[in-house]
Amino acid sequence: MAGISFRNVSKRYGNTVAVQNASFDIQPGEFFCFFGPPLSGKSTILKLMLGLETPDEGEVLIDGRPVNHISPGHRNVAMVFQNLALFPHMTAAENVRFPLVERKVPEATIRARVDAVAAKLHIAHLLHKLPAHLSGGERQRVAIARALVRDPVAYLMDDPISALDARLREETRVELKRIQRELGQTLIYVTHDQEEAMSVADRMAILEHGEIRQIGAPVDIYDRPASRYVAQLLGAPMMNIMAAAPSGRPETGEGTILLPAEQMSGNVAGVGIRPEDLKVEPWAEGHAGRPATVYEVEPLGGYTVVTLDTGSQKLRALLRGQPDIRIDSRVALSCNPERVHFFGAAGEALRP
Amino acid sequence: MNRSLPFEIFRYSVITLALAITLIPTLWMASMAFKPIAEWSAAGADLTWWPKNPTLDNFRFIFGTSTSDLIVALDRTAGKPILSSLLSAVFGTLIAMGCGTAAAYGLSRFGSGQNLPLALIQLRLFPPMAVMIPVMIMWAFLGMVDSWWGLALIYGIVTLPFAFWLMKTFFDDMPREIEDAALVEGCSRGRVFLKITLPMMRPALASSALFVFILNWSDYLIALLLTTREWVTIPVYMASLSSSMTGQLYGAKAALGLIAAVPPVIMGIAIQRHLVRGLTFGALKQ
């Protein structure tokens, strides 16, 4: 069990910046998640940790020791690749054994370890098969078993369950979280799925264009995003952002304003409200809320997504259950002022 | 799909025509190999599809155990040319595949730019005759004319670009993560190549080797220029199967042609299993 740290690490491919000045400390035993859109540098960060890439600048530390010049095989880090990278000419058993055989572990130990990990991942009955004869989910578990079979200082996983169907993904994600807790091992996980990132991670780092935008516990980031970009990346449906007028007041269109004016400071460029914080009430004369028309309703069973047209823009609200809201009816919007986010002109979060 | 009858008739006619164009000459050769002289020579007036009096005389003739009715004595039998062809083609293929695979792997994984790979294919852009005369002089200087190893060496050089390009395409298509996974699990680069890459490349190696072997096996020009007597190959020997009395010895040529077709066919069948199987099937998601 070990922590992994980056100190001002940069990596470029030609003119493309893959990782820019990244610094972070992953604690031993932590479930740490890198989250960002495709090509935001997540996979490169893992390759730098593995030693498959060497940083152009900065230092990678494992367990406090610089490892920039240590080869992948000597870093003792295990990896599950995004495309799994099973060895197609070996059976599942040979794949799982491979890391131990390469490290010249005694045969009796190998057998015991393979059996244990196969039992944990429910793949004992598949061990004699070639990867070509396994289903997607089974290959996934074999790949994870190959990583779990030895005793590395940390496990790295690059979007390992993205190819599974939604139901299996939810199951595997719970399973992974549980395995990680039981092992008490450092697990570094990369995903492009915000729900997955939020559900598994103890802490997470949000990436954009190779730069780390925010690091913290998922719920903290969700509640206190550092920027408009981070705010809109987390949460589904996405956070509503309304433009603020030059005066610093939210764009009102016609009708009453949504927020108490005293909250607004001069340099606010955007006002953000999460869909679940938006209150939707039937329109009544004298209501203090902002008027809007119901544009579309998406009943999802447990909750309902309502798209609202305020005249100047569309907002989305997430309501519990199945409220009685008719399309084209007029409603009043309001929200708890404490749940409102303010963003400056550069997208930076402003807090009182 | 519901196709009309005239279209079906048209479709099968085209297929039959295409098959006929490729198969009939081959069948004709096979049939001729078993015909006695009266049935294949110009003297024999009646042309038939199947030999009326099947005989192995043509085979006996080229292996020198019988002069049949030809009253022609060959100055050498087919045994040595077949050996020469086998040795030069097999070792030429080994040279091309060995060097080509190593070069392709190196350039695919660690090379940058396109200039070097393209330079390799330039060897094939010269008209062969322009290259072969200087090669002939060099080989004469090195004392390698009329030897199977001299032939094998030039075969290896000439087919190297094909081996290289075929293998490079296969290496380029192989997902890097599979090698990365082995590196992370403690393999050295060399070990990754031997334990992971080469075994995965078996189908690619087999199909490339077959392609290179057929090129070498069917060469005429190089062997004509670089062999004189001792180590002439099957194609060169075949050209010499004629006499002033009877003209072209078609029966003997057909018999030799039939023998020459055997090694590529055997190789093809032997590696068919590898050819049809996908390269990395099952290694990745999906």
XYZ file of C-alpha atoms in Angstrom:
638
model
C 0.000 0.000 0.000
C 1.476 3.289 -1.054
C 0.566 6.797 -2.033
C 1.312 8.233 -5.444
C 2.197 11.880 -5.959
C 2.840 14.131 -8.934
C 4.997 17.246 -8.602
C 4.413 19.708 -11.439
C 4.297 16.941 -14.035
C 3.901 17.867 -17.701
C 3.763 15.602 -20.739
C 3.561 16.680 -24.365
C 3.228 14.669 -27.568
C 4.669 16.900 -30.244
C 2.655 20.081 -29.971
C -0.183 18.471 -28.080
C -0.194 18.991 -24.347
C -1.445 15.810 -22.692
C -0.803 16.758 -19.073
C 0.004 20.268 -17.905
C 1.695 20.995 -14.601
C -0.178 18.374 -12.613
C 0.400 18.124 -8.864
C -1.516 15.949 -6.452
C -1.066 13.490 -3.599
C -3.012 10.261 -3.560
C -3.113 8.838 -0.038
C -2.326 5.184 0.707
C -5.495 3.095 0.675
C -7.522 5.733 -1.109
C -10.020 5.116 -3.913
C -9.006 7.995 -6.147
C -10.776 8.829 -9.371
C -9.687 10.895 -12.362
C -12.657 12.259 -14.177
C -12.879 14.326 -17.332
C -14.103 14.266 -20.917
C -12.260 12.187 -23.532
C -8.702 13.370 -24.295
C -8.460 15.398 -21.104
C -5.252 13.574 -20.098
C -6.674 10.903 -17.775
C -5.046 7.947 -19.495
C -1.732 9.777 -19.836
C -1.663 10.328 -16.076
C -2.023 6.572 -15.559
C 0.722 5.852 -18.102
C 3.007 8.268 -16.260
C 2.304 6.442 -12.997
C 2.969 3.091 -14.652
C 6.190 4.245 -16.240
C 4.954 3.584 -19.770
C 5.548 7.296 -20.370
C 8.243 9.533 -18.921
C 7.294 13.055 -17.859
C 8.809 15.950 -19.832
C 8.895 17.965 -16.629
C 8.236 17.288 -12.962
C 8.442 14.233 -10.790
C 6.340 11.149 -10.173
C 6.634 9.745 -6.656
C 5.472 6.376 -5.423
C 5.552 5.959 -1.669
C 7.484 9.212 -1.462
C 10.310 8.023 -3.725
C 10.909 9.515 -7.174
C 10.325 6.848 -9.821
C 10.858 8.792 -13.047
C 13.660 6.476 -14.108
C 12.276 3.209 -12.799
C 10.936 0.827 -15.458
C 7.255 -0.266 -15.418
C 8.088 -3.784 -14.264
C 9.902 -2.512 -11.174
C 7.262 -0.043 -9.993
C 5.053 -2.821 -8.674
C 1.857 -1.169 -9.806
C -0.956 -3.273 -11.319
C -3.083 -2.063 -14.195
C -6.393 -2.840 -15.863
C -6.285 -1.328 -19.336
C -9.207 0.365 -20.996
C -9.291 -2.237 -23.763
C -8.409 -4.921 -21.169
C -5.315 -6.049 -23.130
C -5.705 -9.718 -22.310
C -3.169 -11.963 -24.007
C -5.304 -13.590 -26.703
C -3.097 -16.632 -27.169
C -3.283 -17.608 -23.487
C -6.188 -19.080 -21.551
C -7.850 -17.078 -18.812
C -5.828 -19.030 -16.241
C -2.553 -18.306 -18.039
C -3.510 -14.654 -18.237
C -4.194 -14.467 -14.515
C -1.035 -16.423 -13.652
C 1.174 -14.327 -15.913
C 2.170 -11.609 -13.392
C 3.194 -14.242 -10.839
C 5.014 -16.479 -13.326
C 6.986 -13.488 -14.592
C 8.015 -12.710 -11.012
C 9.158 -16.286 -10.448
C 6.702 -16.931 -7.628
C 6.724 -20.604 -6.484
C 4.142 -22.781 -8.208
C 2.235 -23.654 -5.020
C 1.793 -19.973 -4.168
C 0.697 -19.204 -7.716
C -1.971 -21.861 -7.552
C -3.279 -20.650 -4.218
C -3.377 -17.000 -5.312
C -5.051 -17.750 -8.648
C -7.687 -19.880 -6.932
C -8.360 -17.191 -4.353
C -8.751 -14.382 -6.871
C -10.813 -16.584 -9.210
C -13.192 -17.318 -6.361
C -13.458 -13.665 -5.414
C -14.333 -12.648 -8.976
C -16.448 -15.737 -9.759
C -14.355 -16.826 -12.736
C -13.131 -20.234 -11.529
C -15.273 -22.025 -14.116
C -13.872 -19.893 -16.958
C -10.182 -20.379 -16.334
C -9.628 -22.990 -19.054
C -11.100 -20.791 -21.795
C -9.363 -18.502 -24.260
C -10.353 -14.820 -24.077
C -12.009 -15.171 -27.486
C -14.542 -17.563 -25.963
C -15.509 -15.282 -23.073
C -18.248 -12.666 -22.982
C -17.428 -9.006 -22.462
C -18.225 -9.111 -18.770
C -16.199 -12.279 -18.271
C -13.173 -10.767 -20.034
C -13.545 -7.771 -17.779
C -13.366 -9.926 -14.689
C -10.382 -11.881 -16.019
C -8.564 -8.592 -16.655
C -9.360 -7.398 -13.136
C -8.247 -10.762 -11.746
C -4.907 -10.411 -13.540
C -4.407 -7.119 -11.721
C -5.600 -8.375 -8.329
C -3.604 -11.597 -8.342
C -0.374 -10.108 -7.092
C 0.309 -7.717 -4.279
C 1.179 -4.360 -5.835
C 1.507 -1.025 -4.083
C -1.461 0.334 -6.035
C -4.056 -0.734 -8.599
C -4.678 1.427 -11.627
C -7.807 1.065 -13.726
C -8.447 2.895 -16.955
C -12.193 3.039 -17.491
C -12.347 -0.726 -17.013
C -16.089 -1.205 -17.098
C -17.064 1.183 -19.875
C -17.833 -1.607 -22.346
C -20.347 -3.323 -20.089
C -24.053 -2.713 -20.332
C -25.589 -0.361 -17.802
C -26.893 -3.003 -15.386
C -23.623 -4.941 -15.292
C -21.714 -1.695 -14.852
C -23.660 -0.801 -11.745
C -23.051 -4.259 -10.318
C -19.337 -4.292 -11.141
C -18.899 -0.814 -9.739
C -20.363 -1.826 -6.397
C -18.249 -4.975 -6.481
C -15.092 -2.969 -7.173
C -15.761 -0.567 -4.363
C -16.290 -3.462 -1.991
C -13.136 -5.283 -3.140
C -11.125 -2.105 -2.722
C -12.357 -1.630 0.808
C -11.617 -5.244 1.705
C -8.109 -5.053 0.255
C -7.520 -1.664 1.816
C -5.390 -0.929 -1.239
C -4.770 2.256 -3.122
C -6.958 2.187 -6.224
C -6.653 4.810 -8.922
C -9.504 4.857 -11.317
C -10.151 6.722 -14.543
C -13.596 7.272 -15.936
C -15.523 9.571 -18.238
C -18.817 8.802 -16.503
C -19.655 11.353 -13.822
C -22.071 9.088 -11.996
C -19.469 6.332 -11.820
C -16.808 8.750 -10.612
C -19.052 10.150 -7.889
C -20.253 6.756 -6.748
C -16.895 5.020 -6.312
C -14.345 7.646 -5.374
C -13.152 8.692 -1.934
C -11.645 11.681 -3.663
C -11.535 12.708 -7.259
C -9.663 15.013 -9.601
C -11.462 16.839 -12.392
C -9.470 17.277 -15.595
C -9.803 19.595 -18.552
C -7.308 19.830 -21.440
C -4.643 18.058 -19.401
C -4.983 20.353 -16.409
C -6.392 19.496 -13.023
C -9.307 21.822 -12.273
C -10.313 20.608 -8.845
C -9.468 17.885 -6.353
C -11.683 16.827 -3.487
C -14.362 14.476 -2.214
C -17.082 14.017 -4.851
C -19.825 15.551 -2.728
C -17.674 18.560 -1.808
C -16.897 19.187 -5.453
C -20.545 18.775 -6.315
C -21.605 21.292 -3.675
C -18.703 23.688 -4.087
C -17.449 23.489 -7.660
C -14.378 25.630 -8.305
C -15.577 26.714 -11.715
C -18.451 26.734 -14.112
C -16.730 23.921 -16.070
C -16.562 21.649 -13.020
C -20.100 22.586 -12.000
C -21.507 21.547 -15.353
C -19.401 18.385 -15.597
C -20.882 16.868 -12.439
C -24.537 16.104 -12.032
C -27.241 15.013 -14.428
C -29.144 16.845 -15.727
C -26.441 19.473 -15.998
C -26.465 22.577 -13.769
C -28.532 25.443 -15.156
C -26.444 28.531 -15.762
C -28.136 31.837 -16.402
C -26.346 34.833 -17.779
C -26.228 37.824 -15.445
C -26.918 41.280 -16.752
C -24.025 43.783 -16.738
C -25.517 45.250 -13.600
C -24.798 41.955 -11.899
C -28.434 41.027 -11.691
C -29.590 37.805 -13.312
C -31.059 38.161 -16.778
C -34.737 38.466 -16.022
C -36.501 38.520 -19.294
C -39.895 39.783 -18.362
C -41.464 39.243 -15.016
C -40.030 39.056 -11.570
C -36.479 38.135 -10.727
C -35.613 34.771 -9.376
C -33.271 35.817 -6.633
C -33.031 38.409 -3.948
C -31.057 41.241 -5.481
C -28.819 41.707 -2.457
C -27.003 38.471 -3.204
C -25.615 39.738 -6.435
C -22.236 41.382 -6.516
C -20.916 43.436 -9.392
C -18.742 40.963 -11.240
C -21.104 37.995 -11.478
C -21.315 36.753 -15.073
C -23.245 33.548 -14.510
C -25.699 32.224 -11.982
C -25.936 28.473 -11.532
C -28.746 26.429 -10.041
C -28.756 22.652 -9.948
C -31.917 21.083 -11.403
C -32.829 19.503 -8.062
C -32.601 22.915 -6.317
C -35.086 24.564 -8.632
C -38.555 24.851 -7.125
C -41.440 24.659 -9.593
C -44.821 25.958 -8.408
C -48.073 26.761 -10.217
C -48.209 30.355 -11.356
C -50.249 32.701 -9.235
C -50.598 36.468 -9.338
C -48.168 38.062 -6.955
C -45.841 35.076 -6.775
C -42.281 36.197 -6.197
C -40.809 33.482 -8.439
C -39.737 33.845 -12.004
C -42.439 32.981 -14.540
C -41.828 30.232 -17.075
C -43.727 27.844 -19.330
C -43.370 24.116 -19.176
C -41.601 23.046 -22.363
C -41.281 19.297 -21.923
C -41.768 16.711 -19.169
C -39.712 13.508 -18.877
C -41.200 11.191 -16.243
C -38.472 8.759 -15.082
C -40.460 7.022 -12.373
C -38.655 7.971 -9.206
C -38.211 11.512 -10.405
C -39.232 13.734 -13.266
C -37.137 16.039 -15.412
C -38.996 19.168 -16.445
C -37.643 21.500 -19.115
C -38.815 25.062 -18.612
C -38.805 27.970 -21.037
C -38.243 31.340 -19.401
C -38.395 33.220 -22.680
C -34.682 33.918 -22.779
C -33.412 30.387 -22.091
C -34.342 26.851 -21.166
C -33.828 25.538 -17.650
C -34.145 22.018 -16.365
C -35.618 21.018 -13.045
C -35.404 17.633 -11.340
C -38.507 16.923 -9.304
C -39.241 14.016 -6.989
C -41.895 11.506 -7.969
C -44.426 12.292 -10.652
C -45.740 15.802 -10.058
C -48.825 16.934 -11.902
C -47.288 19.364 -14.365
C -48.826 19.986 -17.777
C -46.918 20.933 -20.867
C -47.359 24.635 -21.821
C -48.738 25.472 -18.386
C -47.370 28.527 -16.632
C -45.245 28.029 -13.521
C -43.210 30.119 -11.083
C -39.573 29.269 -10.440
C -37.711 29.925 -7.247
C -34.945 28.400 -5.187
C -33.171 28.466 -1.880
C -30.665 31.336 -2.179
C -28.078 29.268 -0.330
C -28.087 26.701 -3.118
C -27.183 29.180 -5.828
C -23.720 29.261 -7.412
C -22.109 32.394 -8.830
C -19.478 32.439 -11.533
C -17.223 35.228 -12.744
C -16.508 36.182 -16.326
C -13.697 33.589 -16.631
C -15.959 30.872 -15.247
C -14.371 30.945 -11.779
C -16.668 30.331 -8.830
C -17.480 33.359 -6.639
C -18.399 32.783 -3.046
C -19.551 35.302 -0.510
C -33.261 -11.065 -50.853
C -35.571 -11.827 -53.741
C -33.640 -11.940 -56.988
C -35.196 -12.458 -60.385
C -34.444 -15.639 -62.322
C -32.637 -13.941 -65.236
C -30.406 -12.196 -62.728
C -29.604 -15.488 -61.013
C -28.751 -17.071 -64.354
C -26.517 -14.121 -65.187
C -24.827 -14.283 -61.794
C -24.008 -17.969 -62.053
C -22.811 -17.567 -65.646
C -20.297 -14.944 -64.584
C -19.111 -17.096 -61.680
C -18.775 -20.133 -63.940
C -16.834 -18.127 -66.510
C -14.457 -16.790 -63.886
C -13.909 -20.271 -62.474
C -13.354 -21.709 -65.950
C -10.730 -19.108 -66.792
C -8.747 -19.971 -63.675
C -9.343 -23.694 -63.386
C -9.375 -25.109 -66.921
C -5.694 -24.436 -67.706
C -4.710 -26.005 -64.400
C -6.892 -29.053 -65.009
C -5.542 -29.276 -68.531
C -2.012 -29.368 -67.137
C -2.914 -32.027 -64.596
C -4.526 -34.154 -67.278
C -1.630 -33.696 -69.682
C 0.865 -34.849 -67.076
C -0.633 -38.341 -67.325
C -0.934 -38.552 -71.099
C 1.413 -40.556 -73.284
C 3.293 -38.711 -75.997
C 0.798 -39.566 -78.713
C -1.895 -37.710 -76.854
C -0.057 -34.471 -76.048
C 2.296 -33.976 -78.970
C 1.428 -32.130 -82.127
C 1.572 -35.458 -83.907
C -1.291 -36.825 -81.890
C -4.309 -35.564 -83.770
C -7.004 -36.339 -81.229
C -7.174 -33.944 -78.277
C -9.044 -35.370 -75.329
C -9.860 -34.042 -71.902
C -8.863 -37.144 -70.049
C -5.888 -39.311 -70.913
C -7.081 -42.336 -72.905
C -4.097 -44.368 -71.833
C -3.037 -42.870 -68.517
C 0.671 -43.290 -67.890
C 3.364 -42.150 -65.508
C 5.855 -41.966 -68.373
C 6.195 -38.208 -68.135
C 7.216 -38.477 -64.489
C 9.594 -41.347 -65.208
C 11.049 -39.320 -68.040
C 11.920 -36.217 -66.020
C 13.364 -38.304 -63.243
C 15.498 -40.096 -65.807
C 14.278 -43.660 -65.310
C 12.775 -43.893 -68.722
C 13.234 -42.167 -72.014
C 9.720 -43.284 -72.911
C 9.051 -43.023 -76.597
C 10.812 -39.723 -76.965
C 14.188 -40.966 -78.005
C 15.460 -37.904 -76.193
C 18.036 -38.174 -73.486
C 17.960 -35.442 -70.859
C 21.283 -34.104 -69.681
C 19.936 -33.989 -66.142
C 16.909 -35.137 -64.183
C 14.358 -33.080 -62.255
C 15.622 -34.191 -58.842
C 18.359 -31.631 -58.434
C 16.271 -28.661 -59.709
C 13.512 -29.562 -57.255
C 16.067 -29.667 -54.443
C 17.541 -26.377 -55.639
C 14.131 -24.711 -55.731
C 13.255 -26.016 -52.273
C 16.529 -24.965 -50.659
C 16.699 -21.518 -52.238
C 13.010 -20.708 -51.694
C 12.909 -21.978 -48.098
C 16.114 -20.284 -46.987
C 15.278 -17.148 -48.970
C 11.959 -17.033 -47.124
C 13.690 -17.542 -43.771
C 16.103 -14.663 -44.482
C 13.328 -12.327 -45.648
C 11.006 -13.210 -42.766
C 13.735 -13.032 -40.121
C 15.114 -9.673 -41.187
C 11.743 -8.312 -42.298
C 9.996 -9.175 -39.023
C 12.771 -7.690 -36.898
C 12.901 -4.515 -38.997
C 9.118 -4.192 -39.058
C 8.843 -4.555 -35.279
C 11.565 -2.014 -34.637
C 10.153 0.542 -37.012
C 6.576 -0.046 -35.961
C 7.313 0.449 -32.253
C 10.268 2.804 -32.132
C 10.582 4.322 -35.595
C 9.499 7.812 -36.442
C 8.567 9.178 -39.819
C 7.795 7.391 -43.040
C 11.091 7.770 -44.910
C 12.797 4.581 -43.858
C 9.843 2.272 -44.531
C 9.355 3.901 -47.925
C 13.044 3.584 -48.736
C 12.728 -0.147 -48.193
C 10.009 -0.512 -50.787
C 12.093 1.409 -53.304
C 14.059 -1.749 -53.886
C 11.002 -2.965 -55.737
C 10.630 0.124 -57.898
C 13.633 -0.671 -60.124
C 13.013 -2.777 -63.192
C 14.420 -6.161 -62.124
C 16.726 -6.334 -65.134
C 18.422 -3.075 -64.157
C 19.292 -4.560 -60.794
C 19.992 -8.127 -61.799
C 22.996 -7.567 -64.071
C 24.992 -5.764 -61.352
C 23.874 -8.429 -58.873
C 25.077 -11.085 -61.285
C 28.501 -9.439 -61.421
C 28.641 -9.130 -57.628
C 27.591 -12.729 -57.129
C 30.206 -13.860 -59.623
C 32.817 -11.874 -57.725
C 31.704 -13.458 -54.449
C 31.722 -16.907 -56.019
C 28.032 -17.446 -55.344
C 26.836 -17.957 -58.896
C 25.249 -21.326 -59.521
C 24.766 -22.190 -55.851
C 21.584 -22.604 -53.859
C 22.878 -20.374 -51.071
C 23.681 -17.556 -53.516
C 20.154 -17.859 -54.813
C 18.690 -18.029 -51.310
C 20.528 -14.844 -50.338
C 19.260 -12.838 -53.295
C 15.734 -14.231 -52.789
C 15.912 -13.101 -49.179
C 16.985 -9.622 -50.232
C 14.475 -9.234 -53.032
C 11.467 -10.351 -50.974
C 12.550 -8.544 -47.803
C 10.453 -5.440 -48.614
C 7.324 -7.582 -48.918
C 8.003 -9.381 -45.669
C 8.775 -6.065 -44.006
C 5.663 -4.261 -45.204
C 3.310 -7.122 -44.493
C 4.658 -7.572 -40.984
C 4.760 -3.844 -40.303
C 1.063 -3.570 -41.093
C 0.323 -6.391 -38.685
C 2.512 -4.895 -35.949
C 0.939 -1.464 -36.459
C -2.495 -3.003 -36.005
C -1.608 -4.809 -32.800
C -2.897 -2.864 -29.778
C 0.030 -1.462 -27.827
C -1.752 -2.031 -24.539
C -1.190 -5.768 -24.778
C 2.571 -5.203 -24.775
C 2.197 -2.497 -22.140
C 0.333 -4.961 -19.924
C 3.224 -7.408 -20.141
C 5.730 -4.619 -19.434
C 3.803 -3.602 -16.325
C 3.779 -7.234 -15.207
C 7.559 -7.314 -15.153
C 8.583 -8.451 -18.643
C 11.593 -6.947 -20.369
C 11.154 -5.614 -23.912
C 12.825 -8.667 -25.398
C 10.693 -11.014 -23.349
C 7.524 -9.184 -24.348
C 8.469 -9.716 -27.986
C 9.167 -13.431 -27.539
C 6.378 -14.338 -25.110
C 3.567 -12.052 -26.225
C 4.116 -10.416 -29.591
C 5.502 -13.308 -31.637
C 2.955 -15.907 -30.450
C 0.172 -13.423 -31.184
C 1.655 -12.820 -34.616
C 1.605 -16.467 -35.626
C -1.178 -16.007 -38.187
C 0.544 -12.930 -39.584
C 3.878 -14.722 -39.790
C 2.282 -17.703 -41.489
C 0.473 -15.715 -44.152
C 3.468 -13.455 -44.847
C 5.781 -16.446 -45.091
C 3.455 -18.174 -47.533
C 3.330 -15.066 -49.700
C 7.105 -14.656 -49.697
C 7.649 -18.361 -50.340
C 5.402 -18.341 -53.409
C 7.283 -15.325 -54.779
C 10.586 -17.122 -54.351
C 9.282 -20.456 -55.562
C 7.997 -19.082 -58.829
C 10.965 -16.875 -59.697
C 12.424 -17.455 -63.137
C 14.483 -14.399 -64.040
C 16.870 -14.366 -61.077
C 17.486 -18.093 -61.229
C 18.083 -17.887 -64.976
C 20.800 -15.295 -64.476
C 22.400 -16.671 -61.333
C 22.475 -20.399 -62.042
C 24.098 -22.121 -64.922
C 24.152 -25.855 -64.443
C 24.429 -27.359 -61.003
C 21.674 -25.539 -59.152
C 19.141 -24.523 -61.798
C 15.660 -24.270 -60.284
C 12.392 -25.819 -61.436
C 11.308 -22.895 -63.689
C 14.708 -22.743 -65.403
C 14.810 -26.505 -65.779
C 11.302 -26.484 -67.169
C 12.313 -24.059 -69.892
C 15.022 -26.456 -70.934
C 12.569 -29.339 -71.462
C 12.490 -29.288 -75.213
C 14.324 -31.003 -78.025
C 15.093 -30.226 -81.603
C 13.249 -33.356 -82.621
C 10.007 -33.009 -80.767
C 9.928 -29.315 -79.869
C 8.438 -28.480 -76.492
C 8.051 -31.515 -74.261
C 4.600 -30.590 -73.027
C 3.976 -33.820 -71.218
C 7.193 -33.544 -69.242
C 6.534 -29.865 -68.515
C 3.046 -30.681 -67.283
C 4.401 -33.376 -65.005
C 6.987 -30.987 -63.591
C 4.383 -28.232 -63.253
C 2.178 -30.559 -61.270
C 5.054 -31.358 -58.924
C 5.924 -27.664 -58.605
C 2.376 -26.886 -57.510
C 2.592 -29.258 -54.557
C 4.713 -27.336 -51.977
C 2.703 -24.081 -52.034
C -0.536 -26.055 -51.822
C 0.737 -28.072 -48.865
C 1.909 -24.915 -47.131
C -1.383 -23.208 -47.834
C -3.366 -26.066 -46.336
C -1.017 -26.311 -43.349
C -1.480 -22.668 -42.360
C -5.094 -22.286 -43.409
C -6.181 -22.582 -39.816
C -4.043 -19.552 -38.989
C -5.152 -17.554 -42.015
C -8.810 -17.653 -41.161
C -8.375 -16.830 -37.490
C -8.383 -13.225 -36.477
C -5.190 -11.663 -35.263
C -6.152 -10.330 -31.858
C -9.584 -11.810 -31.534
C -10.613 -11.897 -27.910
C -7.834 -9.722 -26.557
C -9.911 -6.610 -26.309
C -13.338 -5.464 -25.340
C -16.298 -5.946 -27.693
